[in-house]
Coordinates of N, CA and C in Angstrom, one line a residue:
X1 N 167.3 -37.1 108.4 CA 166.6 -35.8 108.5 C 167.6 -34.8 109.1
X2 N 167.6 -33.7 108.5 CA 168.5 -32.7 109.0 C 168.0 -32.0 110.2
X3 N 168.9 -31.3 110.9 CA 168.5 -30.7 112.2 C 167.5 -29.6 111.9
X4 N 167.6 -28.9 110.8 CA 166.6 -27.9 110.5 C 165.2 -28.5 110.3
X5 N 165.1 -29.7 109.7 CA 163.9 -30.4 109.4 C 163.3 -30.8 110.8
X6 N 164.1 -31.3 111.7 CA 163.6 -31.7 113.0 C 163.0 -30.5 113.7
X7 N 163.7 -29.4 113.7 CA 163.3 -28.2 114.4 C 161.9 -27.7 113.8
X8 N 161.8 -27.8 112.4 CA 160.6 -27.4 111.8 C 159.5 -28.3 112.1
X9 N 159.7 -29.6 112.2 CA 158.6 -30.6 112.6 C 158.2 -30.3 114.0
X10 N 159.2 -30.1 114.9 CA 158.8 -29.8 116.3 C 158.1 -28.6 116.5
X11 N 158.4 -27.5 115.7 CA 157.7 -26.2 115.8 C 156.3 -26.4 115.2
X12 N 156.1 -27.1 114.1 CA 154.8 -27.4 113.6 C 153.9 -28.2 114.5
X13 N 154.5 -29.2 115.2 CA 153.8 -30.0 116.2 C 153.4 -29.1 117.4
X14 N 154.3 -28.2 117.8 CA 153.9 -27.4 118.9 C 152.8 -26.4 118.6
X15 N 152.9 -25.9 117.3 CA 151.9 -24.9 116.9 C 150.5 -25.7 116.7
X16 N 150.6 -26.9 116.2 CA 149.3 -27.7 116.1 C 148.7 -28.0 117.5
X17 N 149.6 -28.3 118.4 CA 149.1 -28.6 119.8 C 148.5 -27.3 120.4
X18 N 149.2 -26.2 120.2 CA 148.7 -24.9 120.8 C 147.4 -24.6 120.1
X19 N 147.2 -24.8 118.8 CA 146.0 -24.5 118.2 C 144.9 -25.4 118.6
X20 N 145.1 -26.7 118.8 CA 144.1 -27.6 119.3 C 143.7 -27.3 120.7
X21 N 144.7 -26.9 121.6 CA 144.4 -26.6 123.0 C 143.6 -25.3 123.0
X22 N 143.9 -24.3 122.1 CA 143.1 -23.1 122.1 C 141.7 -23.3 121.6
X23 N 141.5 -24.2 120.6 CA 140.2 -24.5 120.2 C 139.4 -25.2 121.3
X24 N 140.0 -26.2 121.9 CA 139.4 -26.9 123.0 C 139.0 -25.9 124.2
X25 N 139.9 -25.0 124.5 CA 139.6 -24.0 125.6 C 138.5 -23.1 125.2
X26 N 138.4 -22.7 123.9 CA 137.3 -21.8 123.4 C 136.0 -22.6 123.5
X27 N 136.0 -23.8 123.1 CA 134.7 -24.6 123.1 C 134.3 -24.8 124.6
X28 N 135.3 -25.1 125.5 CA 135.0 -25.3 126.9 C 134.4 -24.0 127.5
X29 N 135.0 -22.9 127.2 CA 134.5 -21.6 127.7 C 133.1 -21.3 127.2
X30 N 132.8 -21.6 125.9 CA 131.5 -21.4 125.4 C 130.4 -22.3 126.1
X31 N 130.8 -23.5 126.4 CA 129.9 -24.4 127.1 C 129.7 -24.0 128.5
X32 N 130.7 -23.5 129.2 CA 130.6 -23.1 130.6 C 129.8 -21.8 130.6
X33 N 130.0 -20.9 129.7 CA 129.2 -19.7 129.6 C 127.7 -20.0 129.4
X34 N 127.4 -21.0 128.5 CA 126.0 -21.4 128.3 C 125.4 -22.0 129.6
X35 N 126.2 -22.8 130.3 CA 125.7 -23.4 131.5 C 125.5 -22.4 132.6
X36 N 126.4 -21.4 132.7 CA 126.2 -20.3 133.7 C 125.0 -19.5 133.3
X37 N 124.8 -19.2 132.1 CA 123.6 -18.4 131.6 C 122.4 -19.2 132.0
X38 N 122.3 -20.5 131.7 CA 121.1 -21.3 132.1 C 120.9 -21.3 133.6
X39 N 122.0 -21.4 134.3 CA 121.9 -21.4 135.8 C 121.4 -20.1 136.3
X40 N 121.9 -19.0 135.7 CA 121.4 -17.7 136.1 C 119.9 -17.5 135.8
X41 N 119.5 -18.0 134.6 CA 118.1 -17.9 134.2 C 117.2 -18.7 135.2
X42 N 117.7 -19.9 135.6 CA 116.9 -20.7 136.6 C 116.8 -20.0 137.9
X43 N 118.0 -19.4 138.3 CA 118.0 -18.7 139.6 C 117.1 -17.5 139.6
X44 N 117.1 -16.8 138.5 CA 116.2 -15.6 138.4 C 114.7 -16.1 138.4
X45 N 114.4 -17.2 137.7 CA 113.0 -17.7 137.7 C 112.6 -18.1 139.1
X46 N 113.5 -18.8 139.8 CA 113.2 -19.2 141.2 C 113.0 -18.1 142.1
X47 N 113.9 -17.1 142.0 CA 113.8 -15.9 142.9 C 112.5 -15.1 142.6
X48 N 112.1 -15.1 141.3 CA 110.8 -14.5 141.0 C 109.6 -15.2 141.6
X49 N 109.7 -16.6 141.5 CA 108.6 -17.4 142.1 C 108.6 -17.2 143.6
X50 N 109.7 -17.1 144.2 CA 109.8 -16.9 145.7 C 109.3 -15.6 146.1
X51 N 109.6 -14.5 145.3 CA 109.1 -13.2 145.6 C 107.6 -13.1 145.4
X52 N 107.1 -13.8 144.4 CA 105.6 -13.8 144.2 C 104.9 -14.5 145.4
X53 N 105.5 -15.6 145.8 CA 105.0 -16.4 146.9 C 105.0 -15.6 148.2
X54 N 106.2 -15.0 148.4 CA 106.3 -14.2 149.7 C 105.3 -13.0 149.6
X55 N 105.1 -12.4 148.5 CA 104.1 -11.3 148.3 C 102.7 -11.8 148.6
X56 N 102.4 -13.0 148.1 CA 101.1 -13.6 148.3 C 100.9 -13.9 149.8
X57 N 101.9 -14.5 150.4 CA 101.8 -14.8 151.8 C 101.8 -13.6 152.7
X58 N 102.5 -12.5 152.3 CA 102.5 -11.3 153.0 C 101.1 -10.6 153.0
X59 N 100.3 -10.9 152.1 CA 99.0 -10.3 152.0 C 98.1 -10.8 153.1
X60 N 98.4 -11.8 153.8 CA 97.6 -12.4 154.8 C 98.4 -12.3 156.2
X61 N 97.6 -12.3 157.2 CA 98.3 -12.4 158.5 C 98.8 -13.9 158.7
X62 N 100.1 -14.0 159.1 CA 100.7 -15.3 159.2 C 100.5 -15.8 160.6
X63 N 100.3 -17.1 160.6 CA 100.2 -17.9 161.9 C 101.1 -19.0 161.7
X64 N 102.0 -19.2 162.7 CA 103.0 -20.3 162.6 C 102.5 -21.4 163.6
X65 N 102.5 -22.6 163.1 CA 102.1 -23.7 164.0 C 103.3 -24.6 164.1
X66 N 103.9 -24.8 165.2 CA 105.0 -25.7 165.4 C 104.5 -27.0 165.9
X67 N 105.4 -28.0 166.0 CA 105.1 -29.3 166.5 C 106.0 -29.5 167.8
X68 N 105.3 -30.2 168.7 CA 106.1 -30.5 169.9 C 106.9 -31.8 169.6
X69 N 107.7 -32.2 170.6 CA 108.5 -33.4 170.4 C 107.7 -34.6 170.2
X70 N 106.5 -34.7 170.7 CA 105.6 -35.9 170.5 C 104.8 -35.8 169.2
X71 N 105.0 -34.7 168.4 CA 104.2 -34.6 167.2 C 102.9 -33.9 167.3
X72 N 102.6 -33.4 168.4 CA 101.4 -32.6 168.6 C 101.6 -31.2 168.2
X73 N 100.5 -30.5 167.9 CA 100.6 -29.1 167.6 C 100.9 -28.2 168.8
X74 N 101.8 -27.3 168.7 CA 102.2 -26.4 169.8 C 101.2 -25.2 169.7
X75 N 101.3 -24.3 170.6 CA 100.5 -23.1 170.6 C 100.8 -22.3 169.4
X76 N 99.8 -21.8 168.6 CA 100.1 -21.0 167.4 C 100.7 -19.7 167.8
X77 N 101.6 -19.3 166.9 CA 102.3 -18.0 167.1 C 101.8 -17.0 166.0
X78 N 101.5 -15.8 166.3 CA 101.1 -14.8 165.4 C 100.2 -13.8 166.1
X79 N 99.6 -12.9 165.3 CA 98.7 -11.9 165.8 C 97.5 -12.5 166.5
X80 N 97.2 -12.2 167.7 CA 96.1 -12.8 168.4 C 94.7 -12.7 167.6
X81 N 94.5 -11.6 167.0 CA 93.3 -11.4 166.2 C 93.2 -12.4 165.0
X82 N 94.4 -12.6 164.4 CA 94.4 -13.6 163.3 C 94.2 -15.0 163.9
X83 N 94.8 -15.3 165.0 CA 94.6 -16.7 165.6 C 93.1 -16.9 166.0
X84 N 92.5 -15.9 166.6 CA 91.1 -16.0 166.9 C 90.2 -16.2 165.7
X85 N 90.5 -15.5 164.6 CA 89.8 -15.6 163.4 C 89.9 -17.0 162.8
X86 N 91.1 -17.5 162.8 CA 91.4 -18.8 162.2 C 90.7 -19.9 163.1
X87 N 90.8 -19.8 164.4 CA 90.1 -20.7 165.3 C 88.6 -20.7 165.1
X88 N 88.0 -19.5 164.9 CA 86.6 -19.4 164.7 C 86.2 -20.1 163.4
X89 N 87.0 -19.9 162.4 CA 86.6 -20.6 161.1 C 86.8 -22.1 161.1
X90 N 87.9 -22.5 161.6 CA 88.3 -23.9 161.6 C 87.6 -24.7 162.7
X91 N 87.4 -24.1 163.9 CA 86.9 -24.9 165.0 C 85.5 -24.4 165.4
X92 N 85.0 -23.3 164.8 CA 83.7 -22.8 165.2 C 83.8 -22.2 166.6
X93 N 82.9 -22.5 167.5 CA 82.9 -22.1 168.8 C 83.6 -23.0 169.8
X94 N 83.9 -24.2 169.2 CA 84.5 -25.3 170.1 C 86.0 -25.1 170.3
X95 N 86.5 -25.8 171.2 CA 88.0 -25.9 171.5 C 88.5 -27.1 170.8
X96 N 89.8 -27.0 170.5 CA 90.5 -28.1 169.9 C 91.9 -27.7 169.4
X97 N 92.5 -28.7 168.8 CA 93.9 -28.5 168.3 C 93.8 -27.9 166.9
X98 N 94.3 -26.7 166.8 CA 94.2 -26.0 165.5 C 94.9 -26.7 164.4
X99 N 96.1 -27.3 164.7 CA 96.8 -28.1 163.7 C 96.0 -29.2 163.2
X100 N 95.4 -30.0 164.0 CA 94.5 -31.1 163.6 C 93.3 -30.7 162.8
X101 N 92.8 -29.5 163.2 CA 91.6 -29.0 162.4 C 92.1 -28.5 161.0
X102 N 93.3 -28.0 160.9 CA 93.9 -27.6 159.7 C 94.1 -28.8 158.8
X103 N 94.7 -29.8 159.4 CA 95.0 -31.1 158.6 C 93.7 -31.7 158.1
X104 N 92.6 -31.6 158.9 CA 91.4 -32.2 158.5 C 90.6 -31.4 157.5
X105 N 91.0 -30.1 157.3 CA 90.3 -29.2 156.4 C 90.6 -29.6 154.9
X106 N 91.7 -30.2 154.6 CA 92.0 -30.6 153.2 C 92.8 -31.9 153.3
X107 N 92.5 -32.9 152.4 CA 93.1 -34.2 152.4 C 94.6 -34.1 152.2
X108 N 95.1 -33.2 151.4 CA 96.6 -33.2 151.1 C 97.3 -32.7 152.3
X109 N 96.7 -32.0 153.2 CA 97.4 -31.5 154.4 C 97.9 -32.6 155.3
X110 N 97.2 -33.8 155.3 CA 97.6 -34.9 156.1 C 98.9 -35.5 155.6
X111 N 99.0 -35.6 154.3 CA 100.3 -36.0 153.6 C 101.4 -35.1 153.9
X112 N 101.1 -33.8 153.8 CA 102.2 -32.8 154.1 C 102.7 -32.9 155.5
X113 N 101.7 -33.0 156.5 CA 102.1 -33.1 157.9 C 102.9 -34.4 158.1
X114 N 102.6 -35.5 157.5 CA 103.3 -36.8 157.7 C 104.7 -36.6 157.1
X115 N 104.9 -35.9 156.0 CA 106.3 -35.7 155.5 C 107.1 -34.8 156.4
X116 N 106.4 -33.8 157.0 CA 107.0 -32.9 157.9 C 107.5 -33.7 159.1
X117 N 106.7 -34.5 159.6 CA 107.0 -35.3 160.9 C 108.1 -36.3 160.6
X118 N 108.0 -37.0 159.4 CA 109.0 -38.1 159.2 C 110.3 -37.7 158.5
X119 N 110.2 -36.7 157.6 CA 111.3 -36.3 156.8 C 111.8 -34.9 157.2
X120 N 111.1 -34.1 158.0 CA 111.4 -32.8 158.3 C 111.2 -31.8 157.1
X121 N 110.4 -32.2 156.1 CA 110.2 -31.4 154.9 C 109.3 -30.2 155.2
X122 N 109.7 -29.0 154.9 CA 108.9 -27.9 155.2 C 107.6 -27.9 154.3
X123 N 106.6 -27.3 154.8 CA 105.3 -27.5 154.0 C 104.4 -26.3 154.3
X124 N 103.5 -26.1 153.4 CA 102.4 -25.1 153.5 C 101.1 -25.8 153.6
X125 N 100.2 -25.2 154.4 CA 98.9 -25.8 154.6 C 97.9 -24.8 154.0
X126 N 96.9 -25.4 153.3 CA 95.8 -24.6 152.8 C 94.6 -24.9 153.5
X127 N 93.9 -24.0 154.1 CA 92.7 -24.2 154.9 C 91.5 -24.1 153.9
X128 N 90.7 -25.2 153.8 CA 89.5 -25.1 153.0 C 88.3 -25.1 154.0
X129 N 87.6 -24.1 153.9 CA 86.5 -24.0 154.9 C 85.2 -23.6 154.2
X130 N 84.0 -23.9 154.8 CA 82.8 -23.6 154.1 C 82.5 -22.1 154.1
X131 N 83.1 -21.3 155.0 CA 82.9 -19.9 155.0 C 84.3 -19.2 155.1
X132 N 84.3 -17.9 154.6 CA 85.5 -17.2 154.5 C 85.8 -16.4 155.8
X133 N 87.0 -16.0 155.9 CA 87.4 -15.1 157.1 C 86.7 -13.8 156.9
X134 N 86.3 -13.2 157.9 CA 85.7 -11.8 157.8 C 86.8 -10.8 157.7
X135 N 86.8 -10.1 156.6 CA 87.7 -9.0 156.4 C 89.0 -9.5 155.7
X136 N 89.2 -10.7 155.5 CA 90.4 -11.2 154.8 C 90.1 -12.5 154.1
X137 N 91.1 -13.0 153.4 CA 90.9 -14.2 152.6 C 91.9 -15.3 153.2
X138 N 91.4 -16.5 153.1 CA 92.3 -17.6 153.6 C 93.4 -17.8 152.6
X139 N 94.5 -18.2 153.0 CA 95.6 -18.5 152.1 C 96.6 -19.5 152.7
X140 N 97.6 -19.9 152.0 CA 98.5 -20.9 152.5 C 99.3 -20.4 153.6
X141 N 99.6 -21.2 154.5 CA 100.5 -20.9 155.7 C 101.6 -21.9 155.7
X142 N 102.8 -21.4 156.1 CA 104.0 -22.2 156.2 C 104.1 -22.7 157.6
X143 N 104.3 -24.0 157.8 CA 104.6 -24.5 159.1 C 106.1 -24.7 159.2
X144 N 106.7 -24.2 160.3 CA 108.2 -24.3 160.4 C 108.6 -25.8 160.6
X145 N 109.7 -26.2 160.0 CA 110.1 -27.6 160.1 C 110.5 -27.9 161.5
X146 N 110.3 -29.2 161.9 CA 110.7 -29.6 163.2 C 109.7 -29.4 164.2

């Protein structure tokens, strides 16, 4: 093989390698753009759901119920009028632990509280009562983790 033939074969090989690397890079770029687009769509959908949820929660007075180190309900935090209204609906005229009354108001609340206590999973509680709040509607409340 002459030197010119060797140079031609080397140049053809380099051109073929460059073409195949370019095709691979183009396909990789298209796949990454598709994945990024799908991730952006998922993020937009999640942000929309979060905004809807926050708007729904913002329509109600929020009451936060924390847990003490021994797993008991701490004093509720929030507007005093909202706390009085929730106590009146869940506990009637009696005294008691608001968190336990909330857990007893719906069966799924007990499971959510157990996951909060054992795994630290944040949760919402829904109060199901025989009568509605006067002047507002009952809605989900978020208990802070820990």
